[in-house]
Amino acid sequence: MSQLQPPTATPPPGSEFREQALTCLQTGAWRRAHRWAKGWIGSGGGRHIDPWLVYVASALISGKARDAVHSIDLAIGCWLPGQQDRAALLWLRGCIVHRQLNDPRTALRDLLEARTALPAWVTNQRNAEIAACEEAARHSRKRVASVKQAWSYSGQPETFRLPDHAYEPRSDGEAPDRRLINILVELGLPVA
């Protein structure tokens, strides 16, 4: 009696994950976009900023700003080795905490820490966003932080031995897909 082996399917490349996730985001199918991002990361794309931005966008579309912040913390703490990529996500974290969670004092900490290493695709809004957050912080009555401090990069744990089918080489600070930036702008984040 021979044992039947399940067919082995090779995961799609990163470009397929990107197309599927962006299509889902553009149609408002945030759950499906989240699943595509999860598959993308699990197939080796976790060192790329794009799937993390899909997580952020899907969480914001679903009205879960704290989930967006948590996704950013995971990316910053474990997955993204590049200083500019981590700064861009820390910047987005600050913007979400300021704009979505209405906590400018906590947000200002992230914005100020991120500002020196921001990649070019984010810097256009830097000064105006920091000034608006500082002004809001002066008038804020909020005394308890909405979220804990952002994670520090610890390096990818050795237990994350994942296939690299969806890995795409890229430079630190390289802009994500333009369509993804447009989605983030539509969600009210100052990234362009």
Coordinates of N, CA, C and O in Angstrom, one line a residue:
M1 N 0.8 -1.2 0.0 CA 0.0 0.0 0.0 C 0.9 1.2 0.0 O 1.7 1.4 0.9
S2 N 0.8 2.1 -1.0 CA 1.6 3.3 -1.1 C 0.8 4.5 -0.5 O -0.4 4.5 -0.5
Q3 N 1.6 5.3 0.1 CA 1.0 6.5 0.7 C 0.9 7.6 -0.3 O 1.9 7.8 -1.1
L4 N -0.2 8.2 -0.4 CA -0.4 9.3 -1.3 C 0.3 10.6 -0.7 O 0.1 10.9 0.4
Q5 N 1.1 11.2 -1.5 CA 1.7 12.5 -1.1 C 0.9 13.6 -1.7 O 0.5 13.6 -2.8
P6 N 0.7 14.7 -0.9 CA -0.1 15.8 -1.4 C 0.8 16.5 -2.4 O 2.0 16.5 -2.4
P7 N 0.2 17.1 -3.4 CA 0.9 17.8 -4.4 C 1.7 19.0 -3.8 O 1.1 19.6 -2.9
T8 N 2.9 19.2 -4.2 CA 3.6 20.4 -3.7 C 3.5 21.5 -4.7 O 3.8 21.4 -5.9
A9 N 2.9 22.6 -4.2 CA 2.7 23.8 -5.1 C 3.8 24.8 -4.6 O 3.9 25.1 -3.5
T10 N 4.4 25.4 -5.6 CA 5.3 26.5 -5.3 C 4.6 27.8 -5.2 O 3.7 28.1 -6.0
P11 N 4.8 28.5 -4.1 CA 4.1 29.8 -3.9 C 4.4 30.7 -5.1 O 5.5 30.6 -5.7
P12 N 3.6 31.6 -5.4 CA 3.8 32.6 -6.4 C 4.9 33.5 -6.1 O 5.3 33.7 -4.9
P13 N 5.5 34.2 -7.1 CA 6.5 35.2 -6.8 C 6.0 36.4 -6.2 O 4.8 36.6 -6.1
G14 N 6.9 37.2 -5.7 CA 6.5 38.5 -5.0 C 5.6 39.3 -5.8 O 4.6 40.0 -5.3
S15 N 5.8 39.4 -7.1 CA 5.0 40.3 -8.0 C 3.5 39.8 -8.0 O 2.6 40.6 -8.0
E16 N 3.3 38.5 -7.9 CA 1.9 38.0 -7.9 C 1.2 38.3 -6.6 O 0.1 38.7 -6.6
F17 N 2.0 38.2 -5.5 CA 1.4 38.6 -4.2 C 1.0 40.0 -4.2 O 0.0 40.4 -3.7
R18 N 1.9 40.9 -4.8 CA 1.7 42.3 -4.8 C 0.5 42.6 -5.6 O -0.4 43.4 -5.2
E19 N 0.4 42.1 -6.8 CA -0.8 42.3 -7.7 C -2.1 41.9 -7.0 O -3.1 42.7 -7.0
Q20 N -2.1 40.8 -6.4 CA -3.3 40.3 -5.8 C -3.7 41.1 -4.6 O -4.9 41.5 -4.4
A21 N -2.7 41.5 -3.7 CA -3.0 42.3 -2.5 C -3.5 43.7 -2.9 O -4.4 44.2 -2.3
L22 N -2.8 44.3 -3.9 CA -3.2 45.6 -4.3 C -4.6 45.6 -5.0 O -5.4 46.6 -4.7
T23 N -5.0 44.6 -5.7 CA -6.3 44.5 -6.3 C -7.3 44.4 -5.2 O -8.4 45.1 -5.2
C24 N -7.0 43.6 -4.2 CA -7.9 43.5 -3.0 C -8.1 44.8 -2.3 O -9.2 45.2 -2.0
L25 N -7.0 45.5 -2.1 CA -7.1 46.8 -1.4 C -7.9 47.8 -2.2 O -8.7 48.6 -1.7
Q26 N -7.7 47.8 -3.5 CA -8.4 48.8 -4.4 C -9.9 48.5 -4.4 O -10.7 49.4 -4.7
T27 N -10.3 47.3 -4.2 CA -11.7 47.0 -4.2 C -12.3 46.9 -2.8 O -13.5 46.6 -2.6
G28 N -11.5 47.3 -1.8 CA -12.0 47.3 -0.4 C -12.0 45.9 0.3 O -12.6 45.8 1.4
A29 N -11.5 44.9 -0.3 CA -11.5 43.5 0.2 C -10.3 43.4 1.2 O -9.3 42.7 0.9
W30 N -10.4 44.1 2.3 CA -9.3 44.2 3.3 C -8.9 42.8 3.8 O -7.7 42.6 4.1
R31 N -9.8 41.9 4.1 CA -9.5 40.6 4.6 C -8.6 39.8 3.6 O -7.7 39.2 4.0
R32 N -9.0 39.8 2.4 CA -8.3 39.1 1.3 C -6.9 39.7 1.2 O -5.9 39.0 1.0
A33 N -6.8 41.1 1.2 CA -5.5 41.8 1.1 C -4.6 41.3 2.3 O -3.4 41.1 2.1
H34 N -5.2 41.2 3.5 CA -4.4 40.8 4.6 C -3.9 39.4 4.4 O -2.7 39.1 4.7
R35 N -4.7 38.5 3.9 CA -4.3 37.1 3.7 C -3.2 37.1 2.6 O -2.2 36.3 2.8
W36 N -3.3 37.9 1.6 CA -2.2 37.9 0.6 C -0.9 38.4 1.2 O 0.2 37.9 0.9
A37 N -1.0 39.5 2.0 CA 0.2 40.0 2.7 C 0.8 38.9 3.6 O 2.1 38.7 3.6
K38 N 0.0 38.2 4.3 CA 0.5 37.1 5.2 C 1.2 36.0 4.4 O 2.3 35.6 4.8
G39 N 0.6 35.6 3.3 CA 1.2 34.6 2.4 C 2.5 35.1 1.8 O 3.5 34.4 1.7
W40 N 2.5 36.4 1.4 CA 3.7 37.0 0.9 C 4.9 37.0 1.9 O 6.0 36.6 1.5
I41 N 4.6 37.4 3.1 CA 5.6 37.4 4.1 C 6.1 36.0 4.4 O 7.3 35.7 4.5
G42 N 5.1 35.0 4.5 CA 5.5 33.6 4.8 C 6.2 32.9 3.7 O 6.8 31.9 3.9
S43 N 6.2 33.5 2.5 CA 6.9 32.9 1.3 C 8.2 33.6 1.1 O 8.8 33.5 0.0
G44 N 8.6 34.5 2.0 CA 10.0 35.1 1.9 C 10.0 36.6 1.6 O 11.0 37.1 1.4
G45 N 8.8 37.2 1.5 CA 8.8 38.6 1.2 C 8.8 39.5 2.4 O 8.6 40.7 2.3
G46 N 9.0 39.0 3.6 CA 9.0 39.8 4.8 C 10.0 40.9 5.0 O 9.9 41.8 5.7
R47 N 11.1 40.8 4.2 CA 12.2 41.8 4.2 C 11.9 42.9 3.3 O 12.7 43.8 3.1
H48 N 10.7 42.9 2.7 CA 10.3 43.9 1.7 C 9.2 44.8 2.4 O 8.4 44.2 3.1
I49 N 9.2 46.1 2.3 CA 8.3 46.9 3.0 C 6.9 46.8 2.5 O 5.9 47.0 3.2
D50 N 6.7 46.5 1.2 CA 5.4 46.4 0.6 C 4.3 45.6 1.4 O 3.2 46.0 1.6
P51 N 4.6 44.3 1.7 CA 3.6 43.5 2.4 C 3.2 44.1 3.7 O 2.0 44.0 4.2
W52 N 4.1 44.8 4.4 CA 3.8 45.4 5.7 C 2.9 46.6 5.5 O 2.0 46.8 6.3
L53 N 3.1 47.3 4.4 CA 2.2 48.4 4.1 C 0.8 47.9 3.7 O -0.2 48.6 4.0
V54 N 0.7 46.7 3.1 CA -0.6 46.1 2.8 C -1.3 45.8 4.1 O -2.5 46.1 4.3
Y55 N -0.5 45.3 5.1 CA -1.1 45.0 6.4 C -1.7 46.3 7.0 O -2.8 46.3 7.5
V56 N -0.9 47.4 6.9 CA -1.3 48.7 7.5 C -2.6 49.1 6.8 O -3.5 49.5 7.5
A57 N -2.6 49.1 5.5 CA -3.7 49.6 4.7 C -5.0 48.8 5.0 O -6.1 49.3 5.2
S58 N -4.8 47.4 5.1 CA -6.0 46.6 5.3 C -6.5 46.8 6.7 O -7.7 46.8 6.9
A59 N -5.6 47.1 7.7 CA -6.1 47.3 9.1 C -6.8 48.7 9.1 O -7.9 48.8 9.8
L60 N -6.3 49.7 8.4 CA -7.0 51.0 8.4 C -8.3 50.9 7.7 O -9.3 51.6 8.1
I61 N -8.4 50.2 6.6 CA -9.7 50.1 5.9 C -10.7 49.4 6.8 O -11.9 49.8 6.8
S62 N -10.3 48.5 7.6 CA -11.2 47.8 8.5 C -11.5 48.6 9.8 O -12.3 48.1 10.6
G63 N -10.9 49.7 9.9 CA -11.1 50.6 11.1 C -10.3 50.1 12.3 O -10.7 50.5 13.4
K64 N -9.2 49.4 12.1 CA -8.5 48.9 13.3 C -7.1 49.5 13.3 O -6.1 48.9 12.9
A65 N -7.0 50.8 13.7 CA -5.7 51.5 13.7 C -4.7 50.8 14.6 O -3.5 50.8 14.3
R66 N -5.1 50.2 15.7 CA -4.2 49.6 16.7 C -3.6 48.3 16.0 O -2.4 48.0 16.2
D67 N -4.3 47.6 15.2 CA -3.8 46.5 14.4 C -2.7 47.0 13.4 O -1.7 46.3 13.2
A68 N -3.0 48.2 12.8 CA -2.0 48.8 11.9 C -0.7 49.1 12.7 O 0.4 48.8 12.2
V69 N -0.8 49.6 13.9 CA 0.4 49.9 14.7 C 1.1 48.6 15.0 O 2.3 48.6 15.0
H70 N 0.4 47.6 15.4 CA 1.0 46.3 15.8 C 1.7 45.7 14.6 O 2.9 45.2 14.7
S71 N 1.2 45.8 13.4 CA 1.9 45.3 12.2 C 3.2 46.1 12.0 O 4.2 45.5 11.6
I72 N 3.1 47.4 12.2 CA 4.3 48.2 12.0 C 5.4 47.7 13.0 O 6.6 47.6 12.7
D73 N 5.0 47.5 14.3 CA 5.9 47.1 15.3 C 6.6 45.8 14.9 O 7.8 45.6 15.2
L74 N 5.8 44.8 14.4 CA 6.4 43.5 14.0 C 7.4 43.7 12.9 O 8.5 43.2 13.0
A75 N 7.1 44.6 11.9 CA 8.0 44.8 10.8 C 9.3 45.5 11.3 O 10.4 45.1 11.0
I76 N 9.1 46.5 12.1 CA 10.3 47.3 12.7 C 11.1 46.4 13.6 O 12.4 46.4 13.5
G77 N 10.5 45.6 14.4 CA 11.2 44.8 15.4 C 11.9 43.6 14.9 O 12.9 43.2 15.4
C78 N 11.3 42.9 13.9 CA 11.8 41.6 13.5 C 12.2 41.5 12.0 O 13.1 40.6 11.7
W79 N 11.7 42.2 11.1 CA 11.8 41.9 9.7 C 12.6 42.8 8.8 O 13.3 42.3 7.9
L80 N 12.5 44.1 9.0 CA 13.1 45.0 8.1 C 14.5 45.5 8.6 O 14.6 46.3 9.6
P81 N 15.6 45.0 8.0 CA 16.9 45.4 8.5 C 17.3 46.8 8.1 O 18.2 47.4 8.7
G82 N 16.7 47.4 7.1 CA 17.1 48.7 6.6 C 16.7 49.8 7.5 O 15.5 49.9 7.8
Q83 N 17.6 50.7 7.8 CA 17.3 51.9 8.7 C 16.2 52.8 8.0 O 15.3 53.3 8.7
Q84 N 16.3 53.0 6.7 CA 15.3 53.9 6.1 C 13.9 53.3 6.0 O 12.9 53.9 6.2
D85 N 13.9 52.0 5.8 CA 12.6 51.3 5.8 C 11.9 51.3 7.1 O 10.7 51.6 7.3
R86 N 12.7 51.1 8.2 CA 12.2 51.1 9.5 C 11.7 52.6 9.9 O 10.7 52.8 10.5
A87 N 12.5 53.6 9.4 CA 12.1 55.0 9.7 C 10.8 55.3 9.0 O 10.0 56.0 9.6
A88 N 10.6 54.8 7.8 CA 9.4 55.1 7.0 C 8.2 54.5 7.8 O 7.1 55.1 7.9
L89 N 8.3 53.3 8.3 CA 7.2 52.6 9.0 C 7.0 53.3 10.4 O 5.9 53.5 10.8
L90 N 8.1 53.7 11.0 CA 8.0 54.5 12.3 C 7.2 55.8 12.1 O 6.4 56.2 12.9
W91 N 7.5 56.4 10.9 CA 6.8 57.7 10.6 C 5.3 57.4 10.4 O 4.5 58.1 10.9
L92 N 5.0 56.3 9.7 CA 3.6 56.0 9.5 C 2.9 55.7 10.8 O 1.8 56.0 11.0
R93 N 3.7 55.0 11.7 CA 3.1 54.7 13.0 C 2.8 56.0 13.7 O 1.7 56.1 14.3
G94 N 3.7 56.9 13.7 CA 3.4 58.2 14.3 C 2.2 58.9 13.7 O 1.3 59.5 14.4
C95 N 2.1 58.9 12.4 CA 0.9 59.5 11.7 C -0.4 58.8 12.1 O -1.4 59.5 12.3
I96 N -0.4 57.5 12.2 CA -1.6 56.8 12.6 C -2.0 57.1 14.0 O -3.1 57.3 14.3
V97 N -1.0 57.1 14.9 CA -1.3 57.4 16.3 C -1.8 58.8 16.5 O -2.7 59.1 17.2
H98 N -1.2 59.7 15.7 CA -1.7 61.1 15.7 C -3.1 61.3 15.1 O -4.0 61.8 15.8
R99 N -3.3 60.8 13.9 CA -4.5 61.0 13.1 C -5.6 60.1 13.5 O -6.8 60.5 13.5
Q100 N -5.3 58.8 13.7 CA -6.4 57.8 13.9 C -6.7 57.6 15.4 O -7.8 57.4 15.8
L101 N -5.7 57.6 16.2 CA -5.9 57.4 17.7 C -5.9 58.6 18.5 O -6.1 58.6 19.7
N102 N -5.8 59.8 17.8 CA -5.9 61.1 18.4 C -5.0 61.2 19.7 O -5.4 61.7 20.7
D103 N -3.7 60.9 19.5 CA -2.7 60.9 20.6 C -1.4 61.6 20.1 O -0.4 60.9 19.8
P104 N -1.5 62.9 19.9 CA -0.3 63.6 19.3 C 0.9 63.5 20.2 O 2.1 63.5 19.6
R105 N 0.8 63.5 21.5 CA 2.0 63.4 22.3 C 2.8 62.1 22.1 O 4.0 62.1 22.0
T106 N 2.1 61.0 22.0 CA 2.7 59.7 21.8 C 3.3 59.7 20.3 O 4.4 59.2 20.1
A107 N 2.5 60.2 19.4 CA 2.9 60.2 18.0 C 4.1 61.0 17.8 O 5.0 60.6 16.9
L108 N 4.3 62.1 18.5 CA 5.4 63.0 18.3 C 6.7 62.3 18.5 O 7.7 62.5 17.8
R109 N 6.7 61.4 19.5 CA 7.9 60.6 19.8 C 8.4 59.8 18.6 O 9.6 59.8 18.2
D110 N 7.4 59.2 17.9 CA 7.8 58.4 16.7 C 8.2 59.3 15.6 O 9.2 59.0 14.9
L111 N 7.5 60.4 15.3 CA 7.8 61.3 14.2 C 9.2 61.9 14.4 O 9.9 61.9 13.4
L112 N 9.5 62.3 15.6 CA 10.8 62.9 15.8 C 12.0 61.9 15.6 O 13.0 62.2 15.1
E113 N 11.7 60.7 16.1 CA 12.8 59.7 16.0 C 13.0 59.3 14.5 O 14.1 59.0 14.1
A114 N 11.9 59.2 13.8 CA 12.0 58.8 12.4 C 12.6 59.8 11.4 O 13.1 59.5 10.4
R115 N 12.4 61.1 11.7 CA 12.7 62.2 10.7 C 14.1 62.2 10.1 O 14.2 62.5 9.0
T116 N 15.1 61.8 10.9 CA 16.4 61.9 10.3 C 16.8 60.8 9.3 O 17.7 61.0 8.5
A117 N 16.1 59.7 9.3 CA 16.4 58.6 8.4 C 15.3 58.4 7.4 O 15.4 57.4 6.7
L118 N 14.4 59.3 7.2 CA 13.3 59.1 6.3 C 13.8 59.0 4.9 O 14.6 59.8 4.4
P119 N 13.3 58.0 4.1 CA 13.6 58.0 2.7 C 12.9 59.1 1.9 O 12.0 59.7 2.4
A120 N 13.4 59.3 0.7 CA 12.9 60.4 -0.1 C 11.4 60.3 -0.4 O 10.7 61.4 -0.5
W121 N 10.8 59.1 -0.5 CA 9.4 59.0 -0.8 C 8.5 59.5 0.3 O 7.3 59.7 0.1
V122 N 9.0 59.8 1.5 CA 8.2 60.2 2.6 C 8.5 61.7 3.0 O 7.7 62.3 3.6
T123 N 9.7 62.2 2.7 CA 10.1 63.5 3.3 C 9.3 64.7 2.9 O 9.4 65.7 3.6
N124 N 8.5 64.7 1.8 CA 7.8 65.9 1.4 C 6.9 66.5 2.5 O 6.7 67.7 2.6
Q125 N 6.3 65.6 3.3 CA 5.4 66.0 4.3 C 6.0 66.2 5.7 O 5.3 66.5 6.7
R126 N 7.3 65.9 5.8 CA 7.9 65.8 7.2 C 7.7 67.0 8.0 O 7.1 66.9 9.1
N127 N 8.1 68.2 7.6 CA 8.0 69.4 8.5 C 6.6 69.8 8.8 O 6.3 70.1 9.9
A128 N 5.7 69.7 7.8 CA 4.3 70.1 8.1 C 3.7 69.1 9.1 O 2.9 69.6 10.0
E129 N 3.9 67.9 8.9 CA 3.3 66.9 9.8 C 3.8 67.0 11.3 O 3.1 67.0 12.2
I130 N 5.1 67.2 11.4 CA 5.7 67.4 12.7 C 5.1 68.7 13.4 O 4.8 68.7 14.5
A131 N 5.0 69.8 12.6 CA 4.5 71.0 13.1 C 3.0 70.8 13.6 O 2.6 71.3 14.7
A132 N 2.2 70.2 12.8 CA 0.8 69.9 13.1 C 0.7 69.1 14.4 O -0.1 69.3 15.2
C133 N 1.6 68.1 14.5 CA 1.6 67.2 15.6 C 2.0 67.9 16.9 O 1.4 67.7 18.0
E134 N 3.0 68.8 16.8 CA 3.5 69.5 17.9 C 2.4 70.5 18.4 O 2.1 70.6 19.6
E135 N 1.7 71.1 17.5 CA 0.6 72.0 17.8 C -0.5 71.2 18.5 O -1.1 71.7 19.6
A136 N -0.9 70.1 18.0 CA -1.9 69.3 18.6 C -1.5 68.8 20.0 O -2.4 68.7 20.9
A137 N -0.2 68.4 20.1 CA 0.2 67.9 21.4 C 0.1 69.0 22.5 O -0.2 68.7 23.7
R138 N 0.3 70.3 22.1 CA 0.2 71.4 23.1 C -1.2 71.5 23.7 O -1.4 71.9 24.8
H139 N -2.2 71.1 22.8 CA -3.6 71.3 23.2 C -4.2 70.0 23.7 O -5.4 70.0 24.1
S140 N -3.5 68.9 23.6 CA -4.1 67.6 23.9 C -4.3 67.4 25.4 O -3.5 67.8 26.2
R141 N -5.5 66.8 25.7 CA -5.8 66.5 27.0 C -5.5 65.0 27.4 O -5.7 64.6 28.5
K142 N -5.1 64.3 26.4 CA -4.8 62.9 26.6 C -3.6 62.7 27.4 O -2.5 63.3 27.1
R143 N -3.7 62.0 28.5 CA -2.5 61.8 29.4 C -2.0 60.4 29.4 O -0.8 60.2 29.8
V144 N -2.7 59.4 28.9 CA -2.3 58.0 28.9 C -2.0 57.7 27.4 O -2.9 57.9 26.6
A145 N -0.9 57.1 27.2 CA -0.5 56.8 25.8 C -1.5 55.8 25.2 O -1.8 54.8 25.9
S146 N -1.8 55.9 23.9 CA -2.7 55.0 23.3 C -2.1 53.7 22.9 O -2.7 52.6 22.8
V147 N -0.8 53.7 22.7 CA 0.0 52.5 22.4 C 1.4 52.6 23.1 O 1.8 53.7 23.5
K148 N 2.0 51.4 23.3 CA 3.3 51.4 23.9 C 4.3 51.9 22.9 O 4.1 52.1 21.7
Q149 N 5.5 52.1 23.4 CA 6.6 52.6 22.6 C 6.9 51.6 21.5 O 6.7 50.4 21.6
A150 N 7.3 52.1 20.3 CA 7.6 51.2 19.2 C 8.7 50.3 19.5 O 9.6 50.6 20.3
W151 N 8.7 49.1 18.8 CA 9.7 48.1 19.1 C 11.0 48.6 18.5 O 11.1 49.4 17.5
S152 N 12.1 48.1 19.0 CA 13.4 48.3 18.4 C 13.8 47.1 17.6 O 13.4 46.0 17.9
Y153 N 14.6 47.3 16.6 CA 15.0 46.2 15.7 C 15.9 45.2 16.5 O 16.9 45.6 17.1
S154 N 15.5 44.0 16.5 CA 16.2 42.9 17.1 C 16.9 42.0 16.1 O 17.6 41.1 16.5
G155 N 16.6 42.2 14.9 CA 17.1 41.3 13.8 C 16.1 40.1 13.7 O 15.3 39.8 14.5
Q156 N 16.1 39.6 12.5 CA 15.2 38.5 12.2 C 15.6 37.2 13.0 O 16.7 36.8 12.9
P157 N 14.7 36.7 13.8 CA 15.0 35.6 14.6 C 15.4 34.4 13.8 O 14.9 34.2 12.7
E158 N 16.3 33.6 14.3 CA 16.8 32.4 13.6 C 15.6 31.4 13.3 O 15.7 30.6 12.4
T159 N 14.6 31.5 14.1 CA 13.5 30.5 13.9 C 12.6 30.9 12.6 O 11.8 30.1 12.2
F160 N 12.9 32.0 12.0 CA 12.1 32.4 10.8 C 12.8 31.9 9.6 O 13.0 32.6 8.6
R161 N 13.0 30.7 9.5 CA 13.6 30.1 8.3 C 12.5 29.8 7.3 O 11.8 28.8 7.4
L162 N 12.3 30.7 6.5 CA 11.2 30.6 5.5 C 11.7 30.5 4.1 O 12.8 30.9 3.8
P163 N 10.9 30.0 3.2 CA 11.3 29.9 1.8 C 11.5 31.3 1.3 O 10.9 32.3 1.8
D164 N 12.2 31.4 0.2 CA 12.4 32.7 -0.4 C 11.8 32.9 -1.8 O 12.3 33.6 -2.6
H165 N 10.7 32.2 -2.0 CA 10.1 32.3 -3.3 C 9.6 33.7 -3.7 O 9.6 34.1 -4.8
A166 N 9.2 34.4 -2.6 CA 8.6 35.7 -2.9 C 9.6 36.9 -2.5 O 9.2 38.0 -2.5
Y167 N 10.8 36.5 -2.3 CA 11.9 37.5 -2.0 C 12.2 38.3 -3.2 O 12.4 37.7 -4.3
E168 N 12.2 39.6 -3.1 CA 12.6 40.5 -4.2 C 13.7 41.4 -3.7 O 13.5 42.1 -2.7
P169 N 14.9 41.4 -4.3 CA 15.9 42.3 -3.9 C 15.5 43.8 -4.0 O 14.8 44.1 -5.0
R170 N 15.9 44.6 -3.1 CA 15.6 46.0 -3.1 C 16.5 46.8 -2.3 O 17.2 46.2 -1.4
S171 N 16.6 48.0 -2.5 CA 17.5 48.9 -1.7 C 16.7 49.4 -0.5 O 15.5 49.7 -0.6
D172 N 17.5 49.7 0.6 CA 16.9 50.3 1.8 C 16.3 51.7 1.4 O 17.0 52.4 0.8
G173 N 15.1 51.9 1.7 CA 14.5 53.2 1.5 C 13.9 53.4 0.1 O 13.3 54.4 -0.2
E174 N 14.0 52.3 -0.7 CA 13.3 52.4 -2.0 C 11.8 52.5 -1.9 O 11.2 51.8 -1.0
A175 N 11.2 53.3 -2.7 CA 9.8 53.5 -2.6 C 9.0 52.3 -2.9 O 9.4 51.5 -3.8
P176 N 7.9 52.1 -2.2 CA 7.0 50.9 -2.5 C 6.3 51.2 -3.8 O 6.4 52.3 -4.4
D177 N 5.5 50.2 -4.2 CA 4.7 50.4 -5.4 C 3.9 51.6 -5.3 O 3.3 51.9 -4.3
R178 N 3.9 52.4 -6.4 CA 3.2 53.7 -6.4 C 1.7 53.6 -6.1 O 1.1 54.4 -5.4
R179 N 1.1 52.5 -6.5 CA -0.3 52.2 -6.2 C -0.6 52.1 -4.7 O -1.6 52.5 -4.2
L180 N 0.4 51.5 -4.1 CA 0.3 51.3 -2.6 C 0.4 52.7 -1.9 O -0.3 53.0 -1.0
I181 N 1.3 53.5 -2.4 CA 1.4 54.9 -1.8 C 0.1 55.6 -2.0 O -0.3 56.3 -1.1
N182 N -0.5 55.5 -3.2 CA -1.8 56.2 -3.4 C -2.8 55.7 -2.5 O -3.7 56.5 -2.0
I183 N -2.9 54.4 -2.2 CA -3.9 53.9 -1.3 C -3.6 54.5 0.1 O -4.6 54.9 0.8
L184 N -2.4 54.6 0.5 CA -2.1 55.1 1.9 C -2.5 56.6 1.9 O -3.0 57.1 3.0
V185 N -2.3 57.3 0.9 CA -2.7 58.7 0.8 C -4.2 58.9 0.9 O -4.7 59.7 1.6
E186 N -4.9 58.0 0.2 CA -6.4 58.0 0.3 C -6.9 57.7 1.7 O -7.9 58.1 2.1
L187 N -6.1 56.9 2.4 CA -6.4 56.6 3.8 C -6.0 57.7 4.8 O -6.2 57.6 6.0
G188 N -5.5 58.8 4.2 CA -5.2 60.0 5.1 C -3.8 60.0 5.6 O -3.5 60.8 6.6
L189 N -2.9 59.2 5.1 CA -1.5 59.2 5.6 C -0.6 60.1 4.7 O -0.6 60.0 3.5
P190 N 0.2 61.0 5.3 CA 1.0 61.9 4.5 C 2.3 61.2 4.1 O 3.4 61.4 4.7
V191 N 2.3 60.6 2.9 CA 3.4 59.9 2.4 C 3.8 60.3 1.0 O 4.8 59.8 0.5
A192 N 3.1 61.3 0.5 CA 3.5 61.7 -0.9 C 3.4 63.2 -1.0 O 2.8 63.9 -0.2

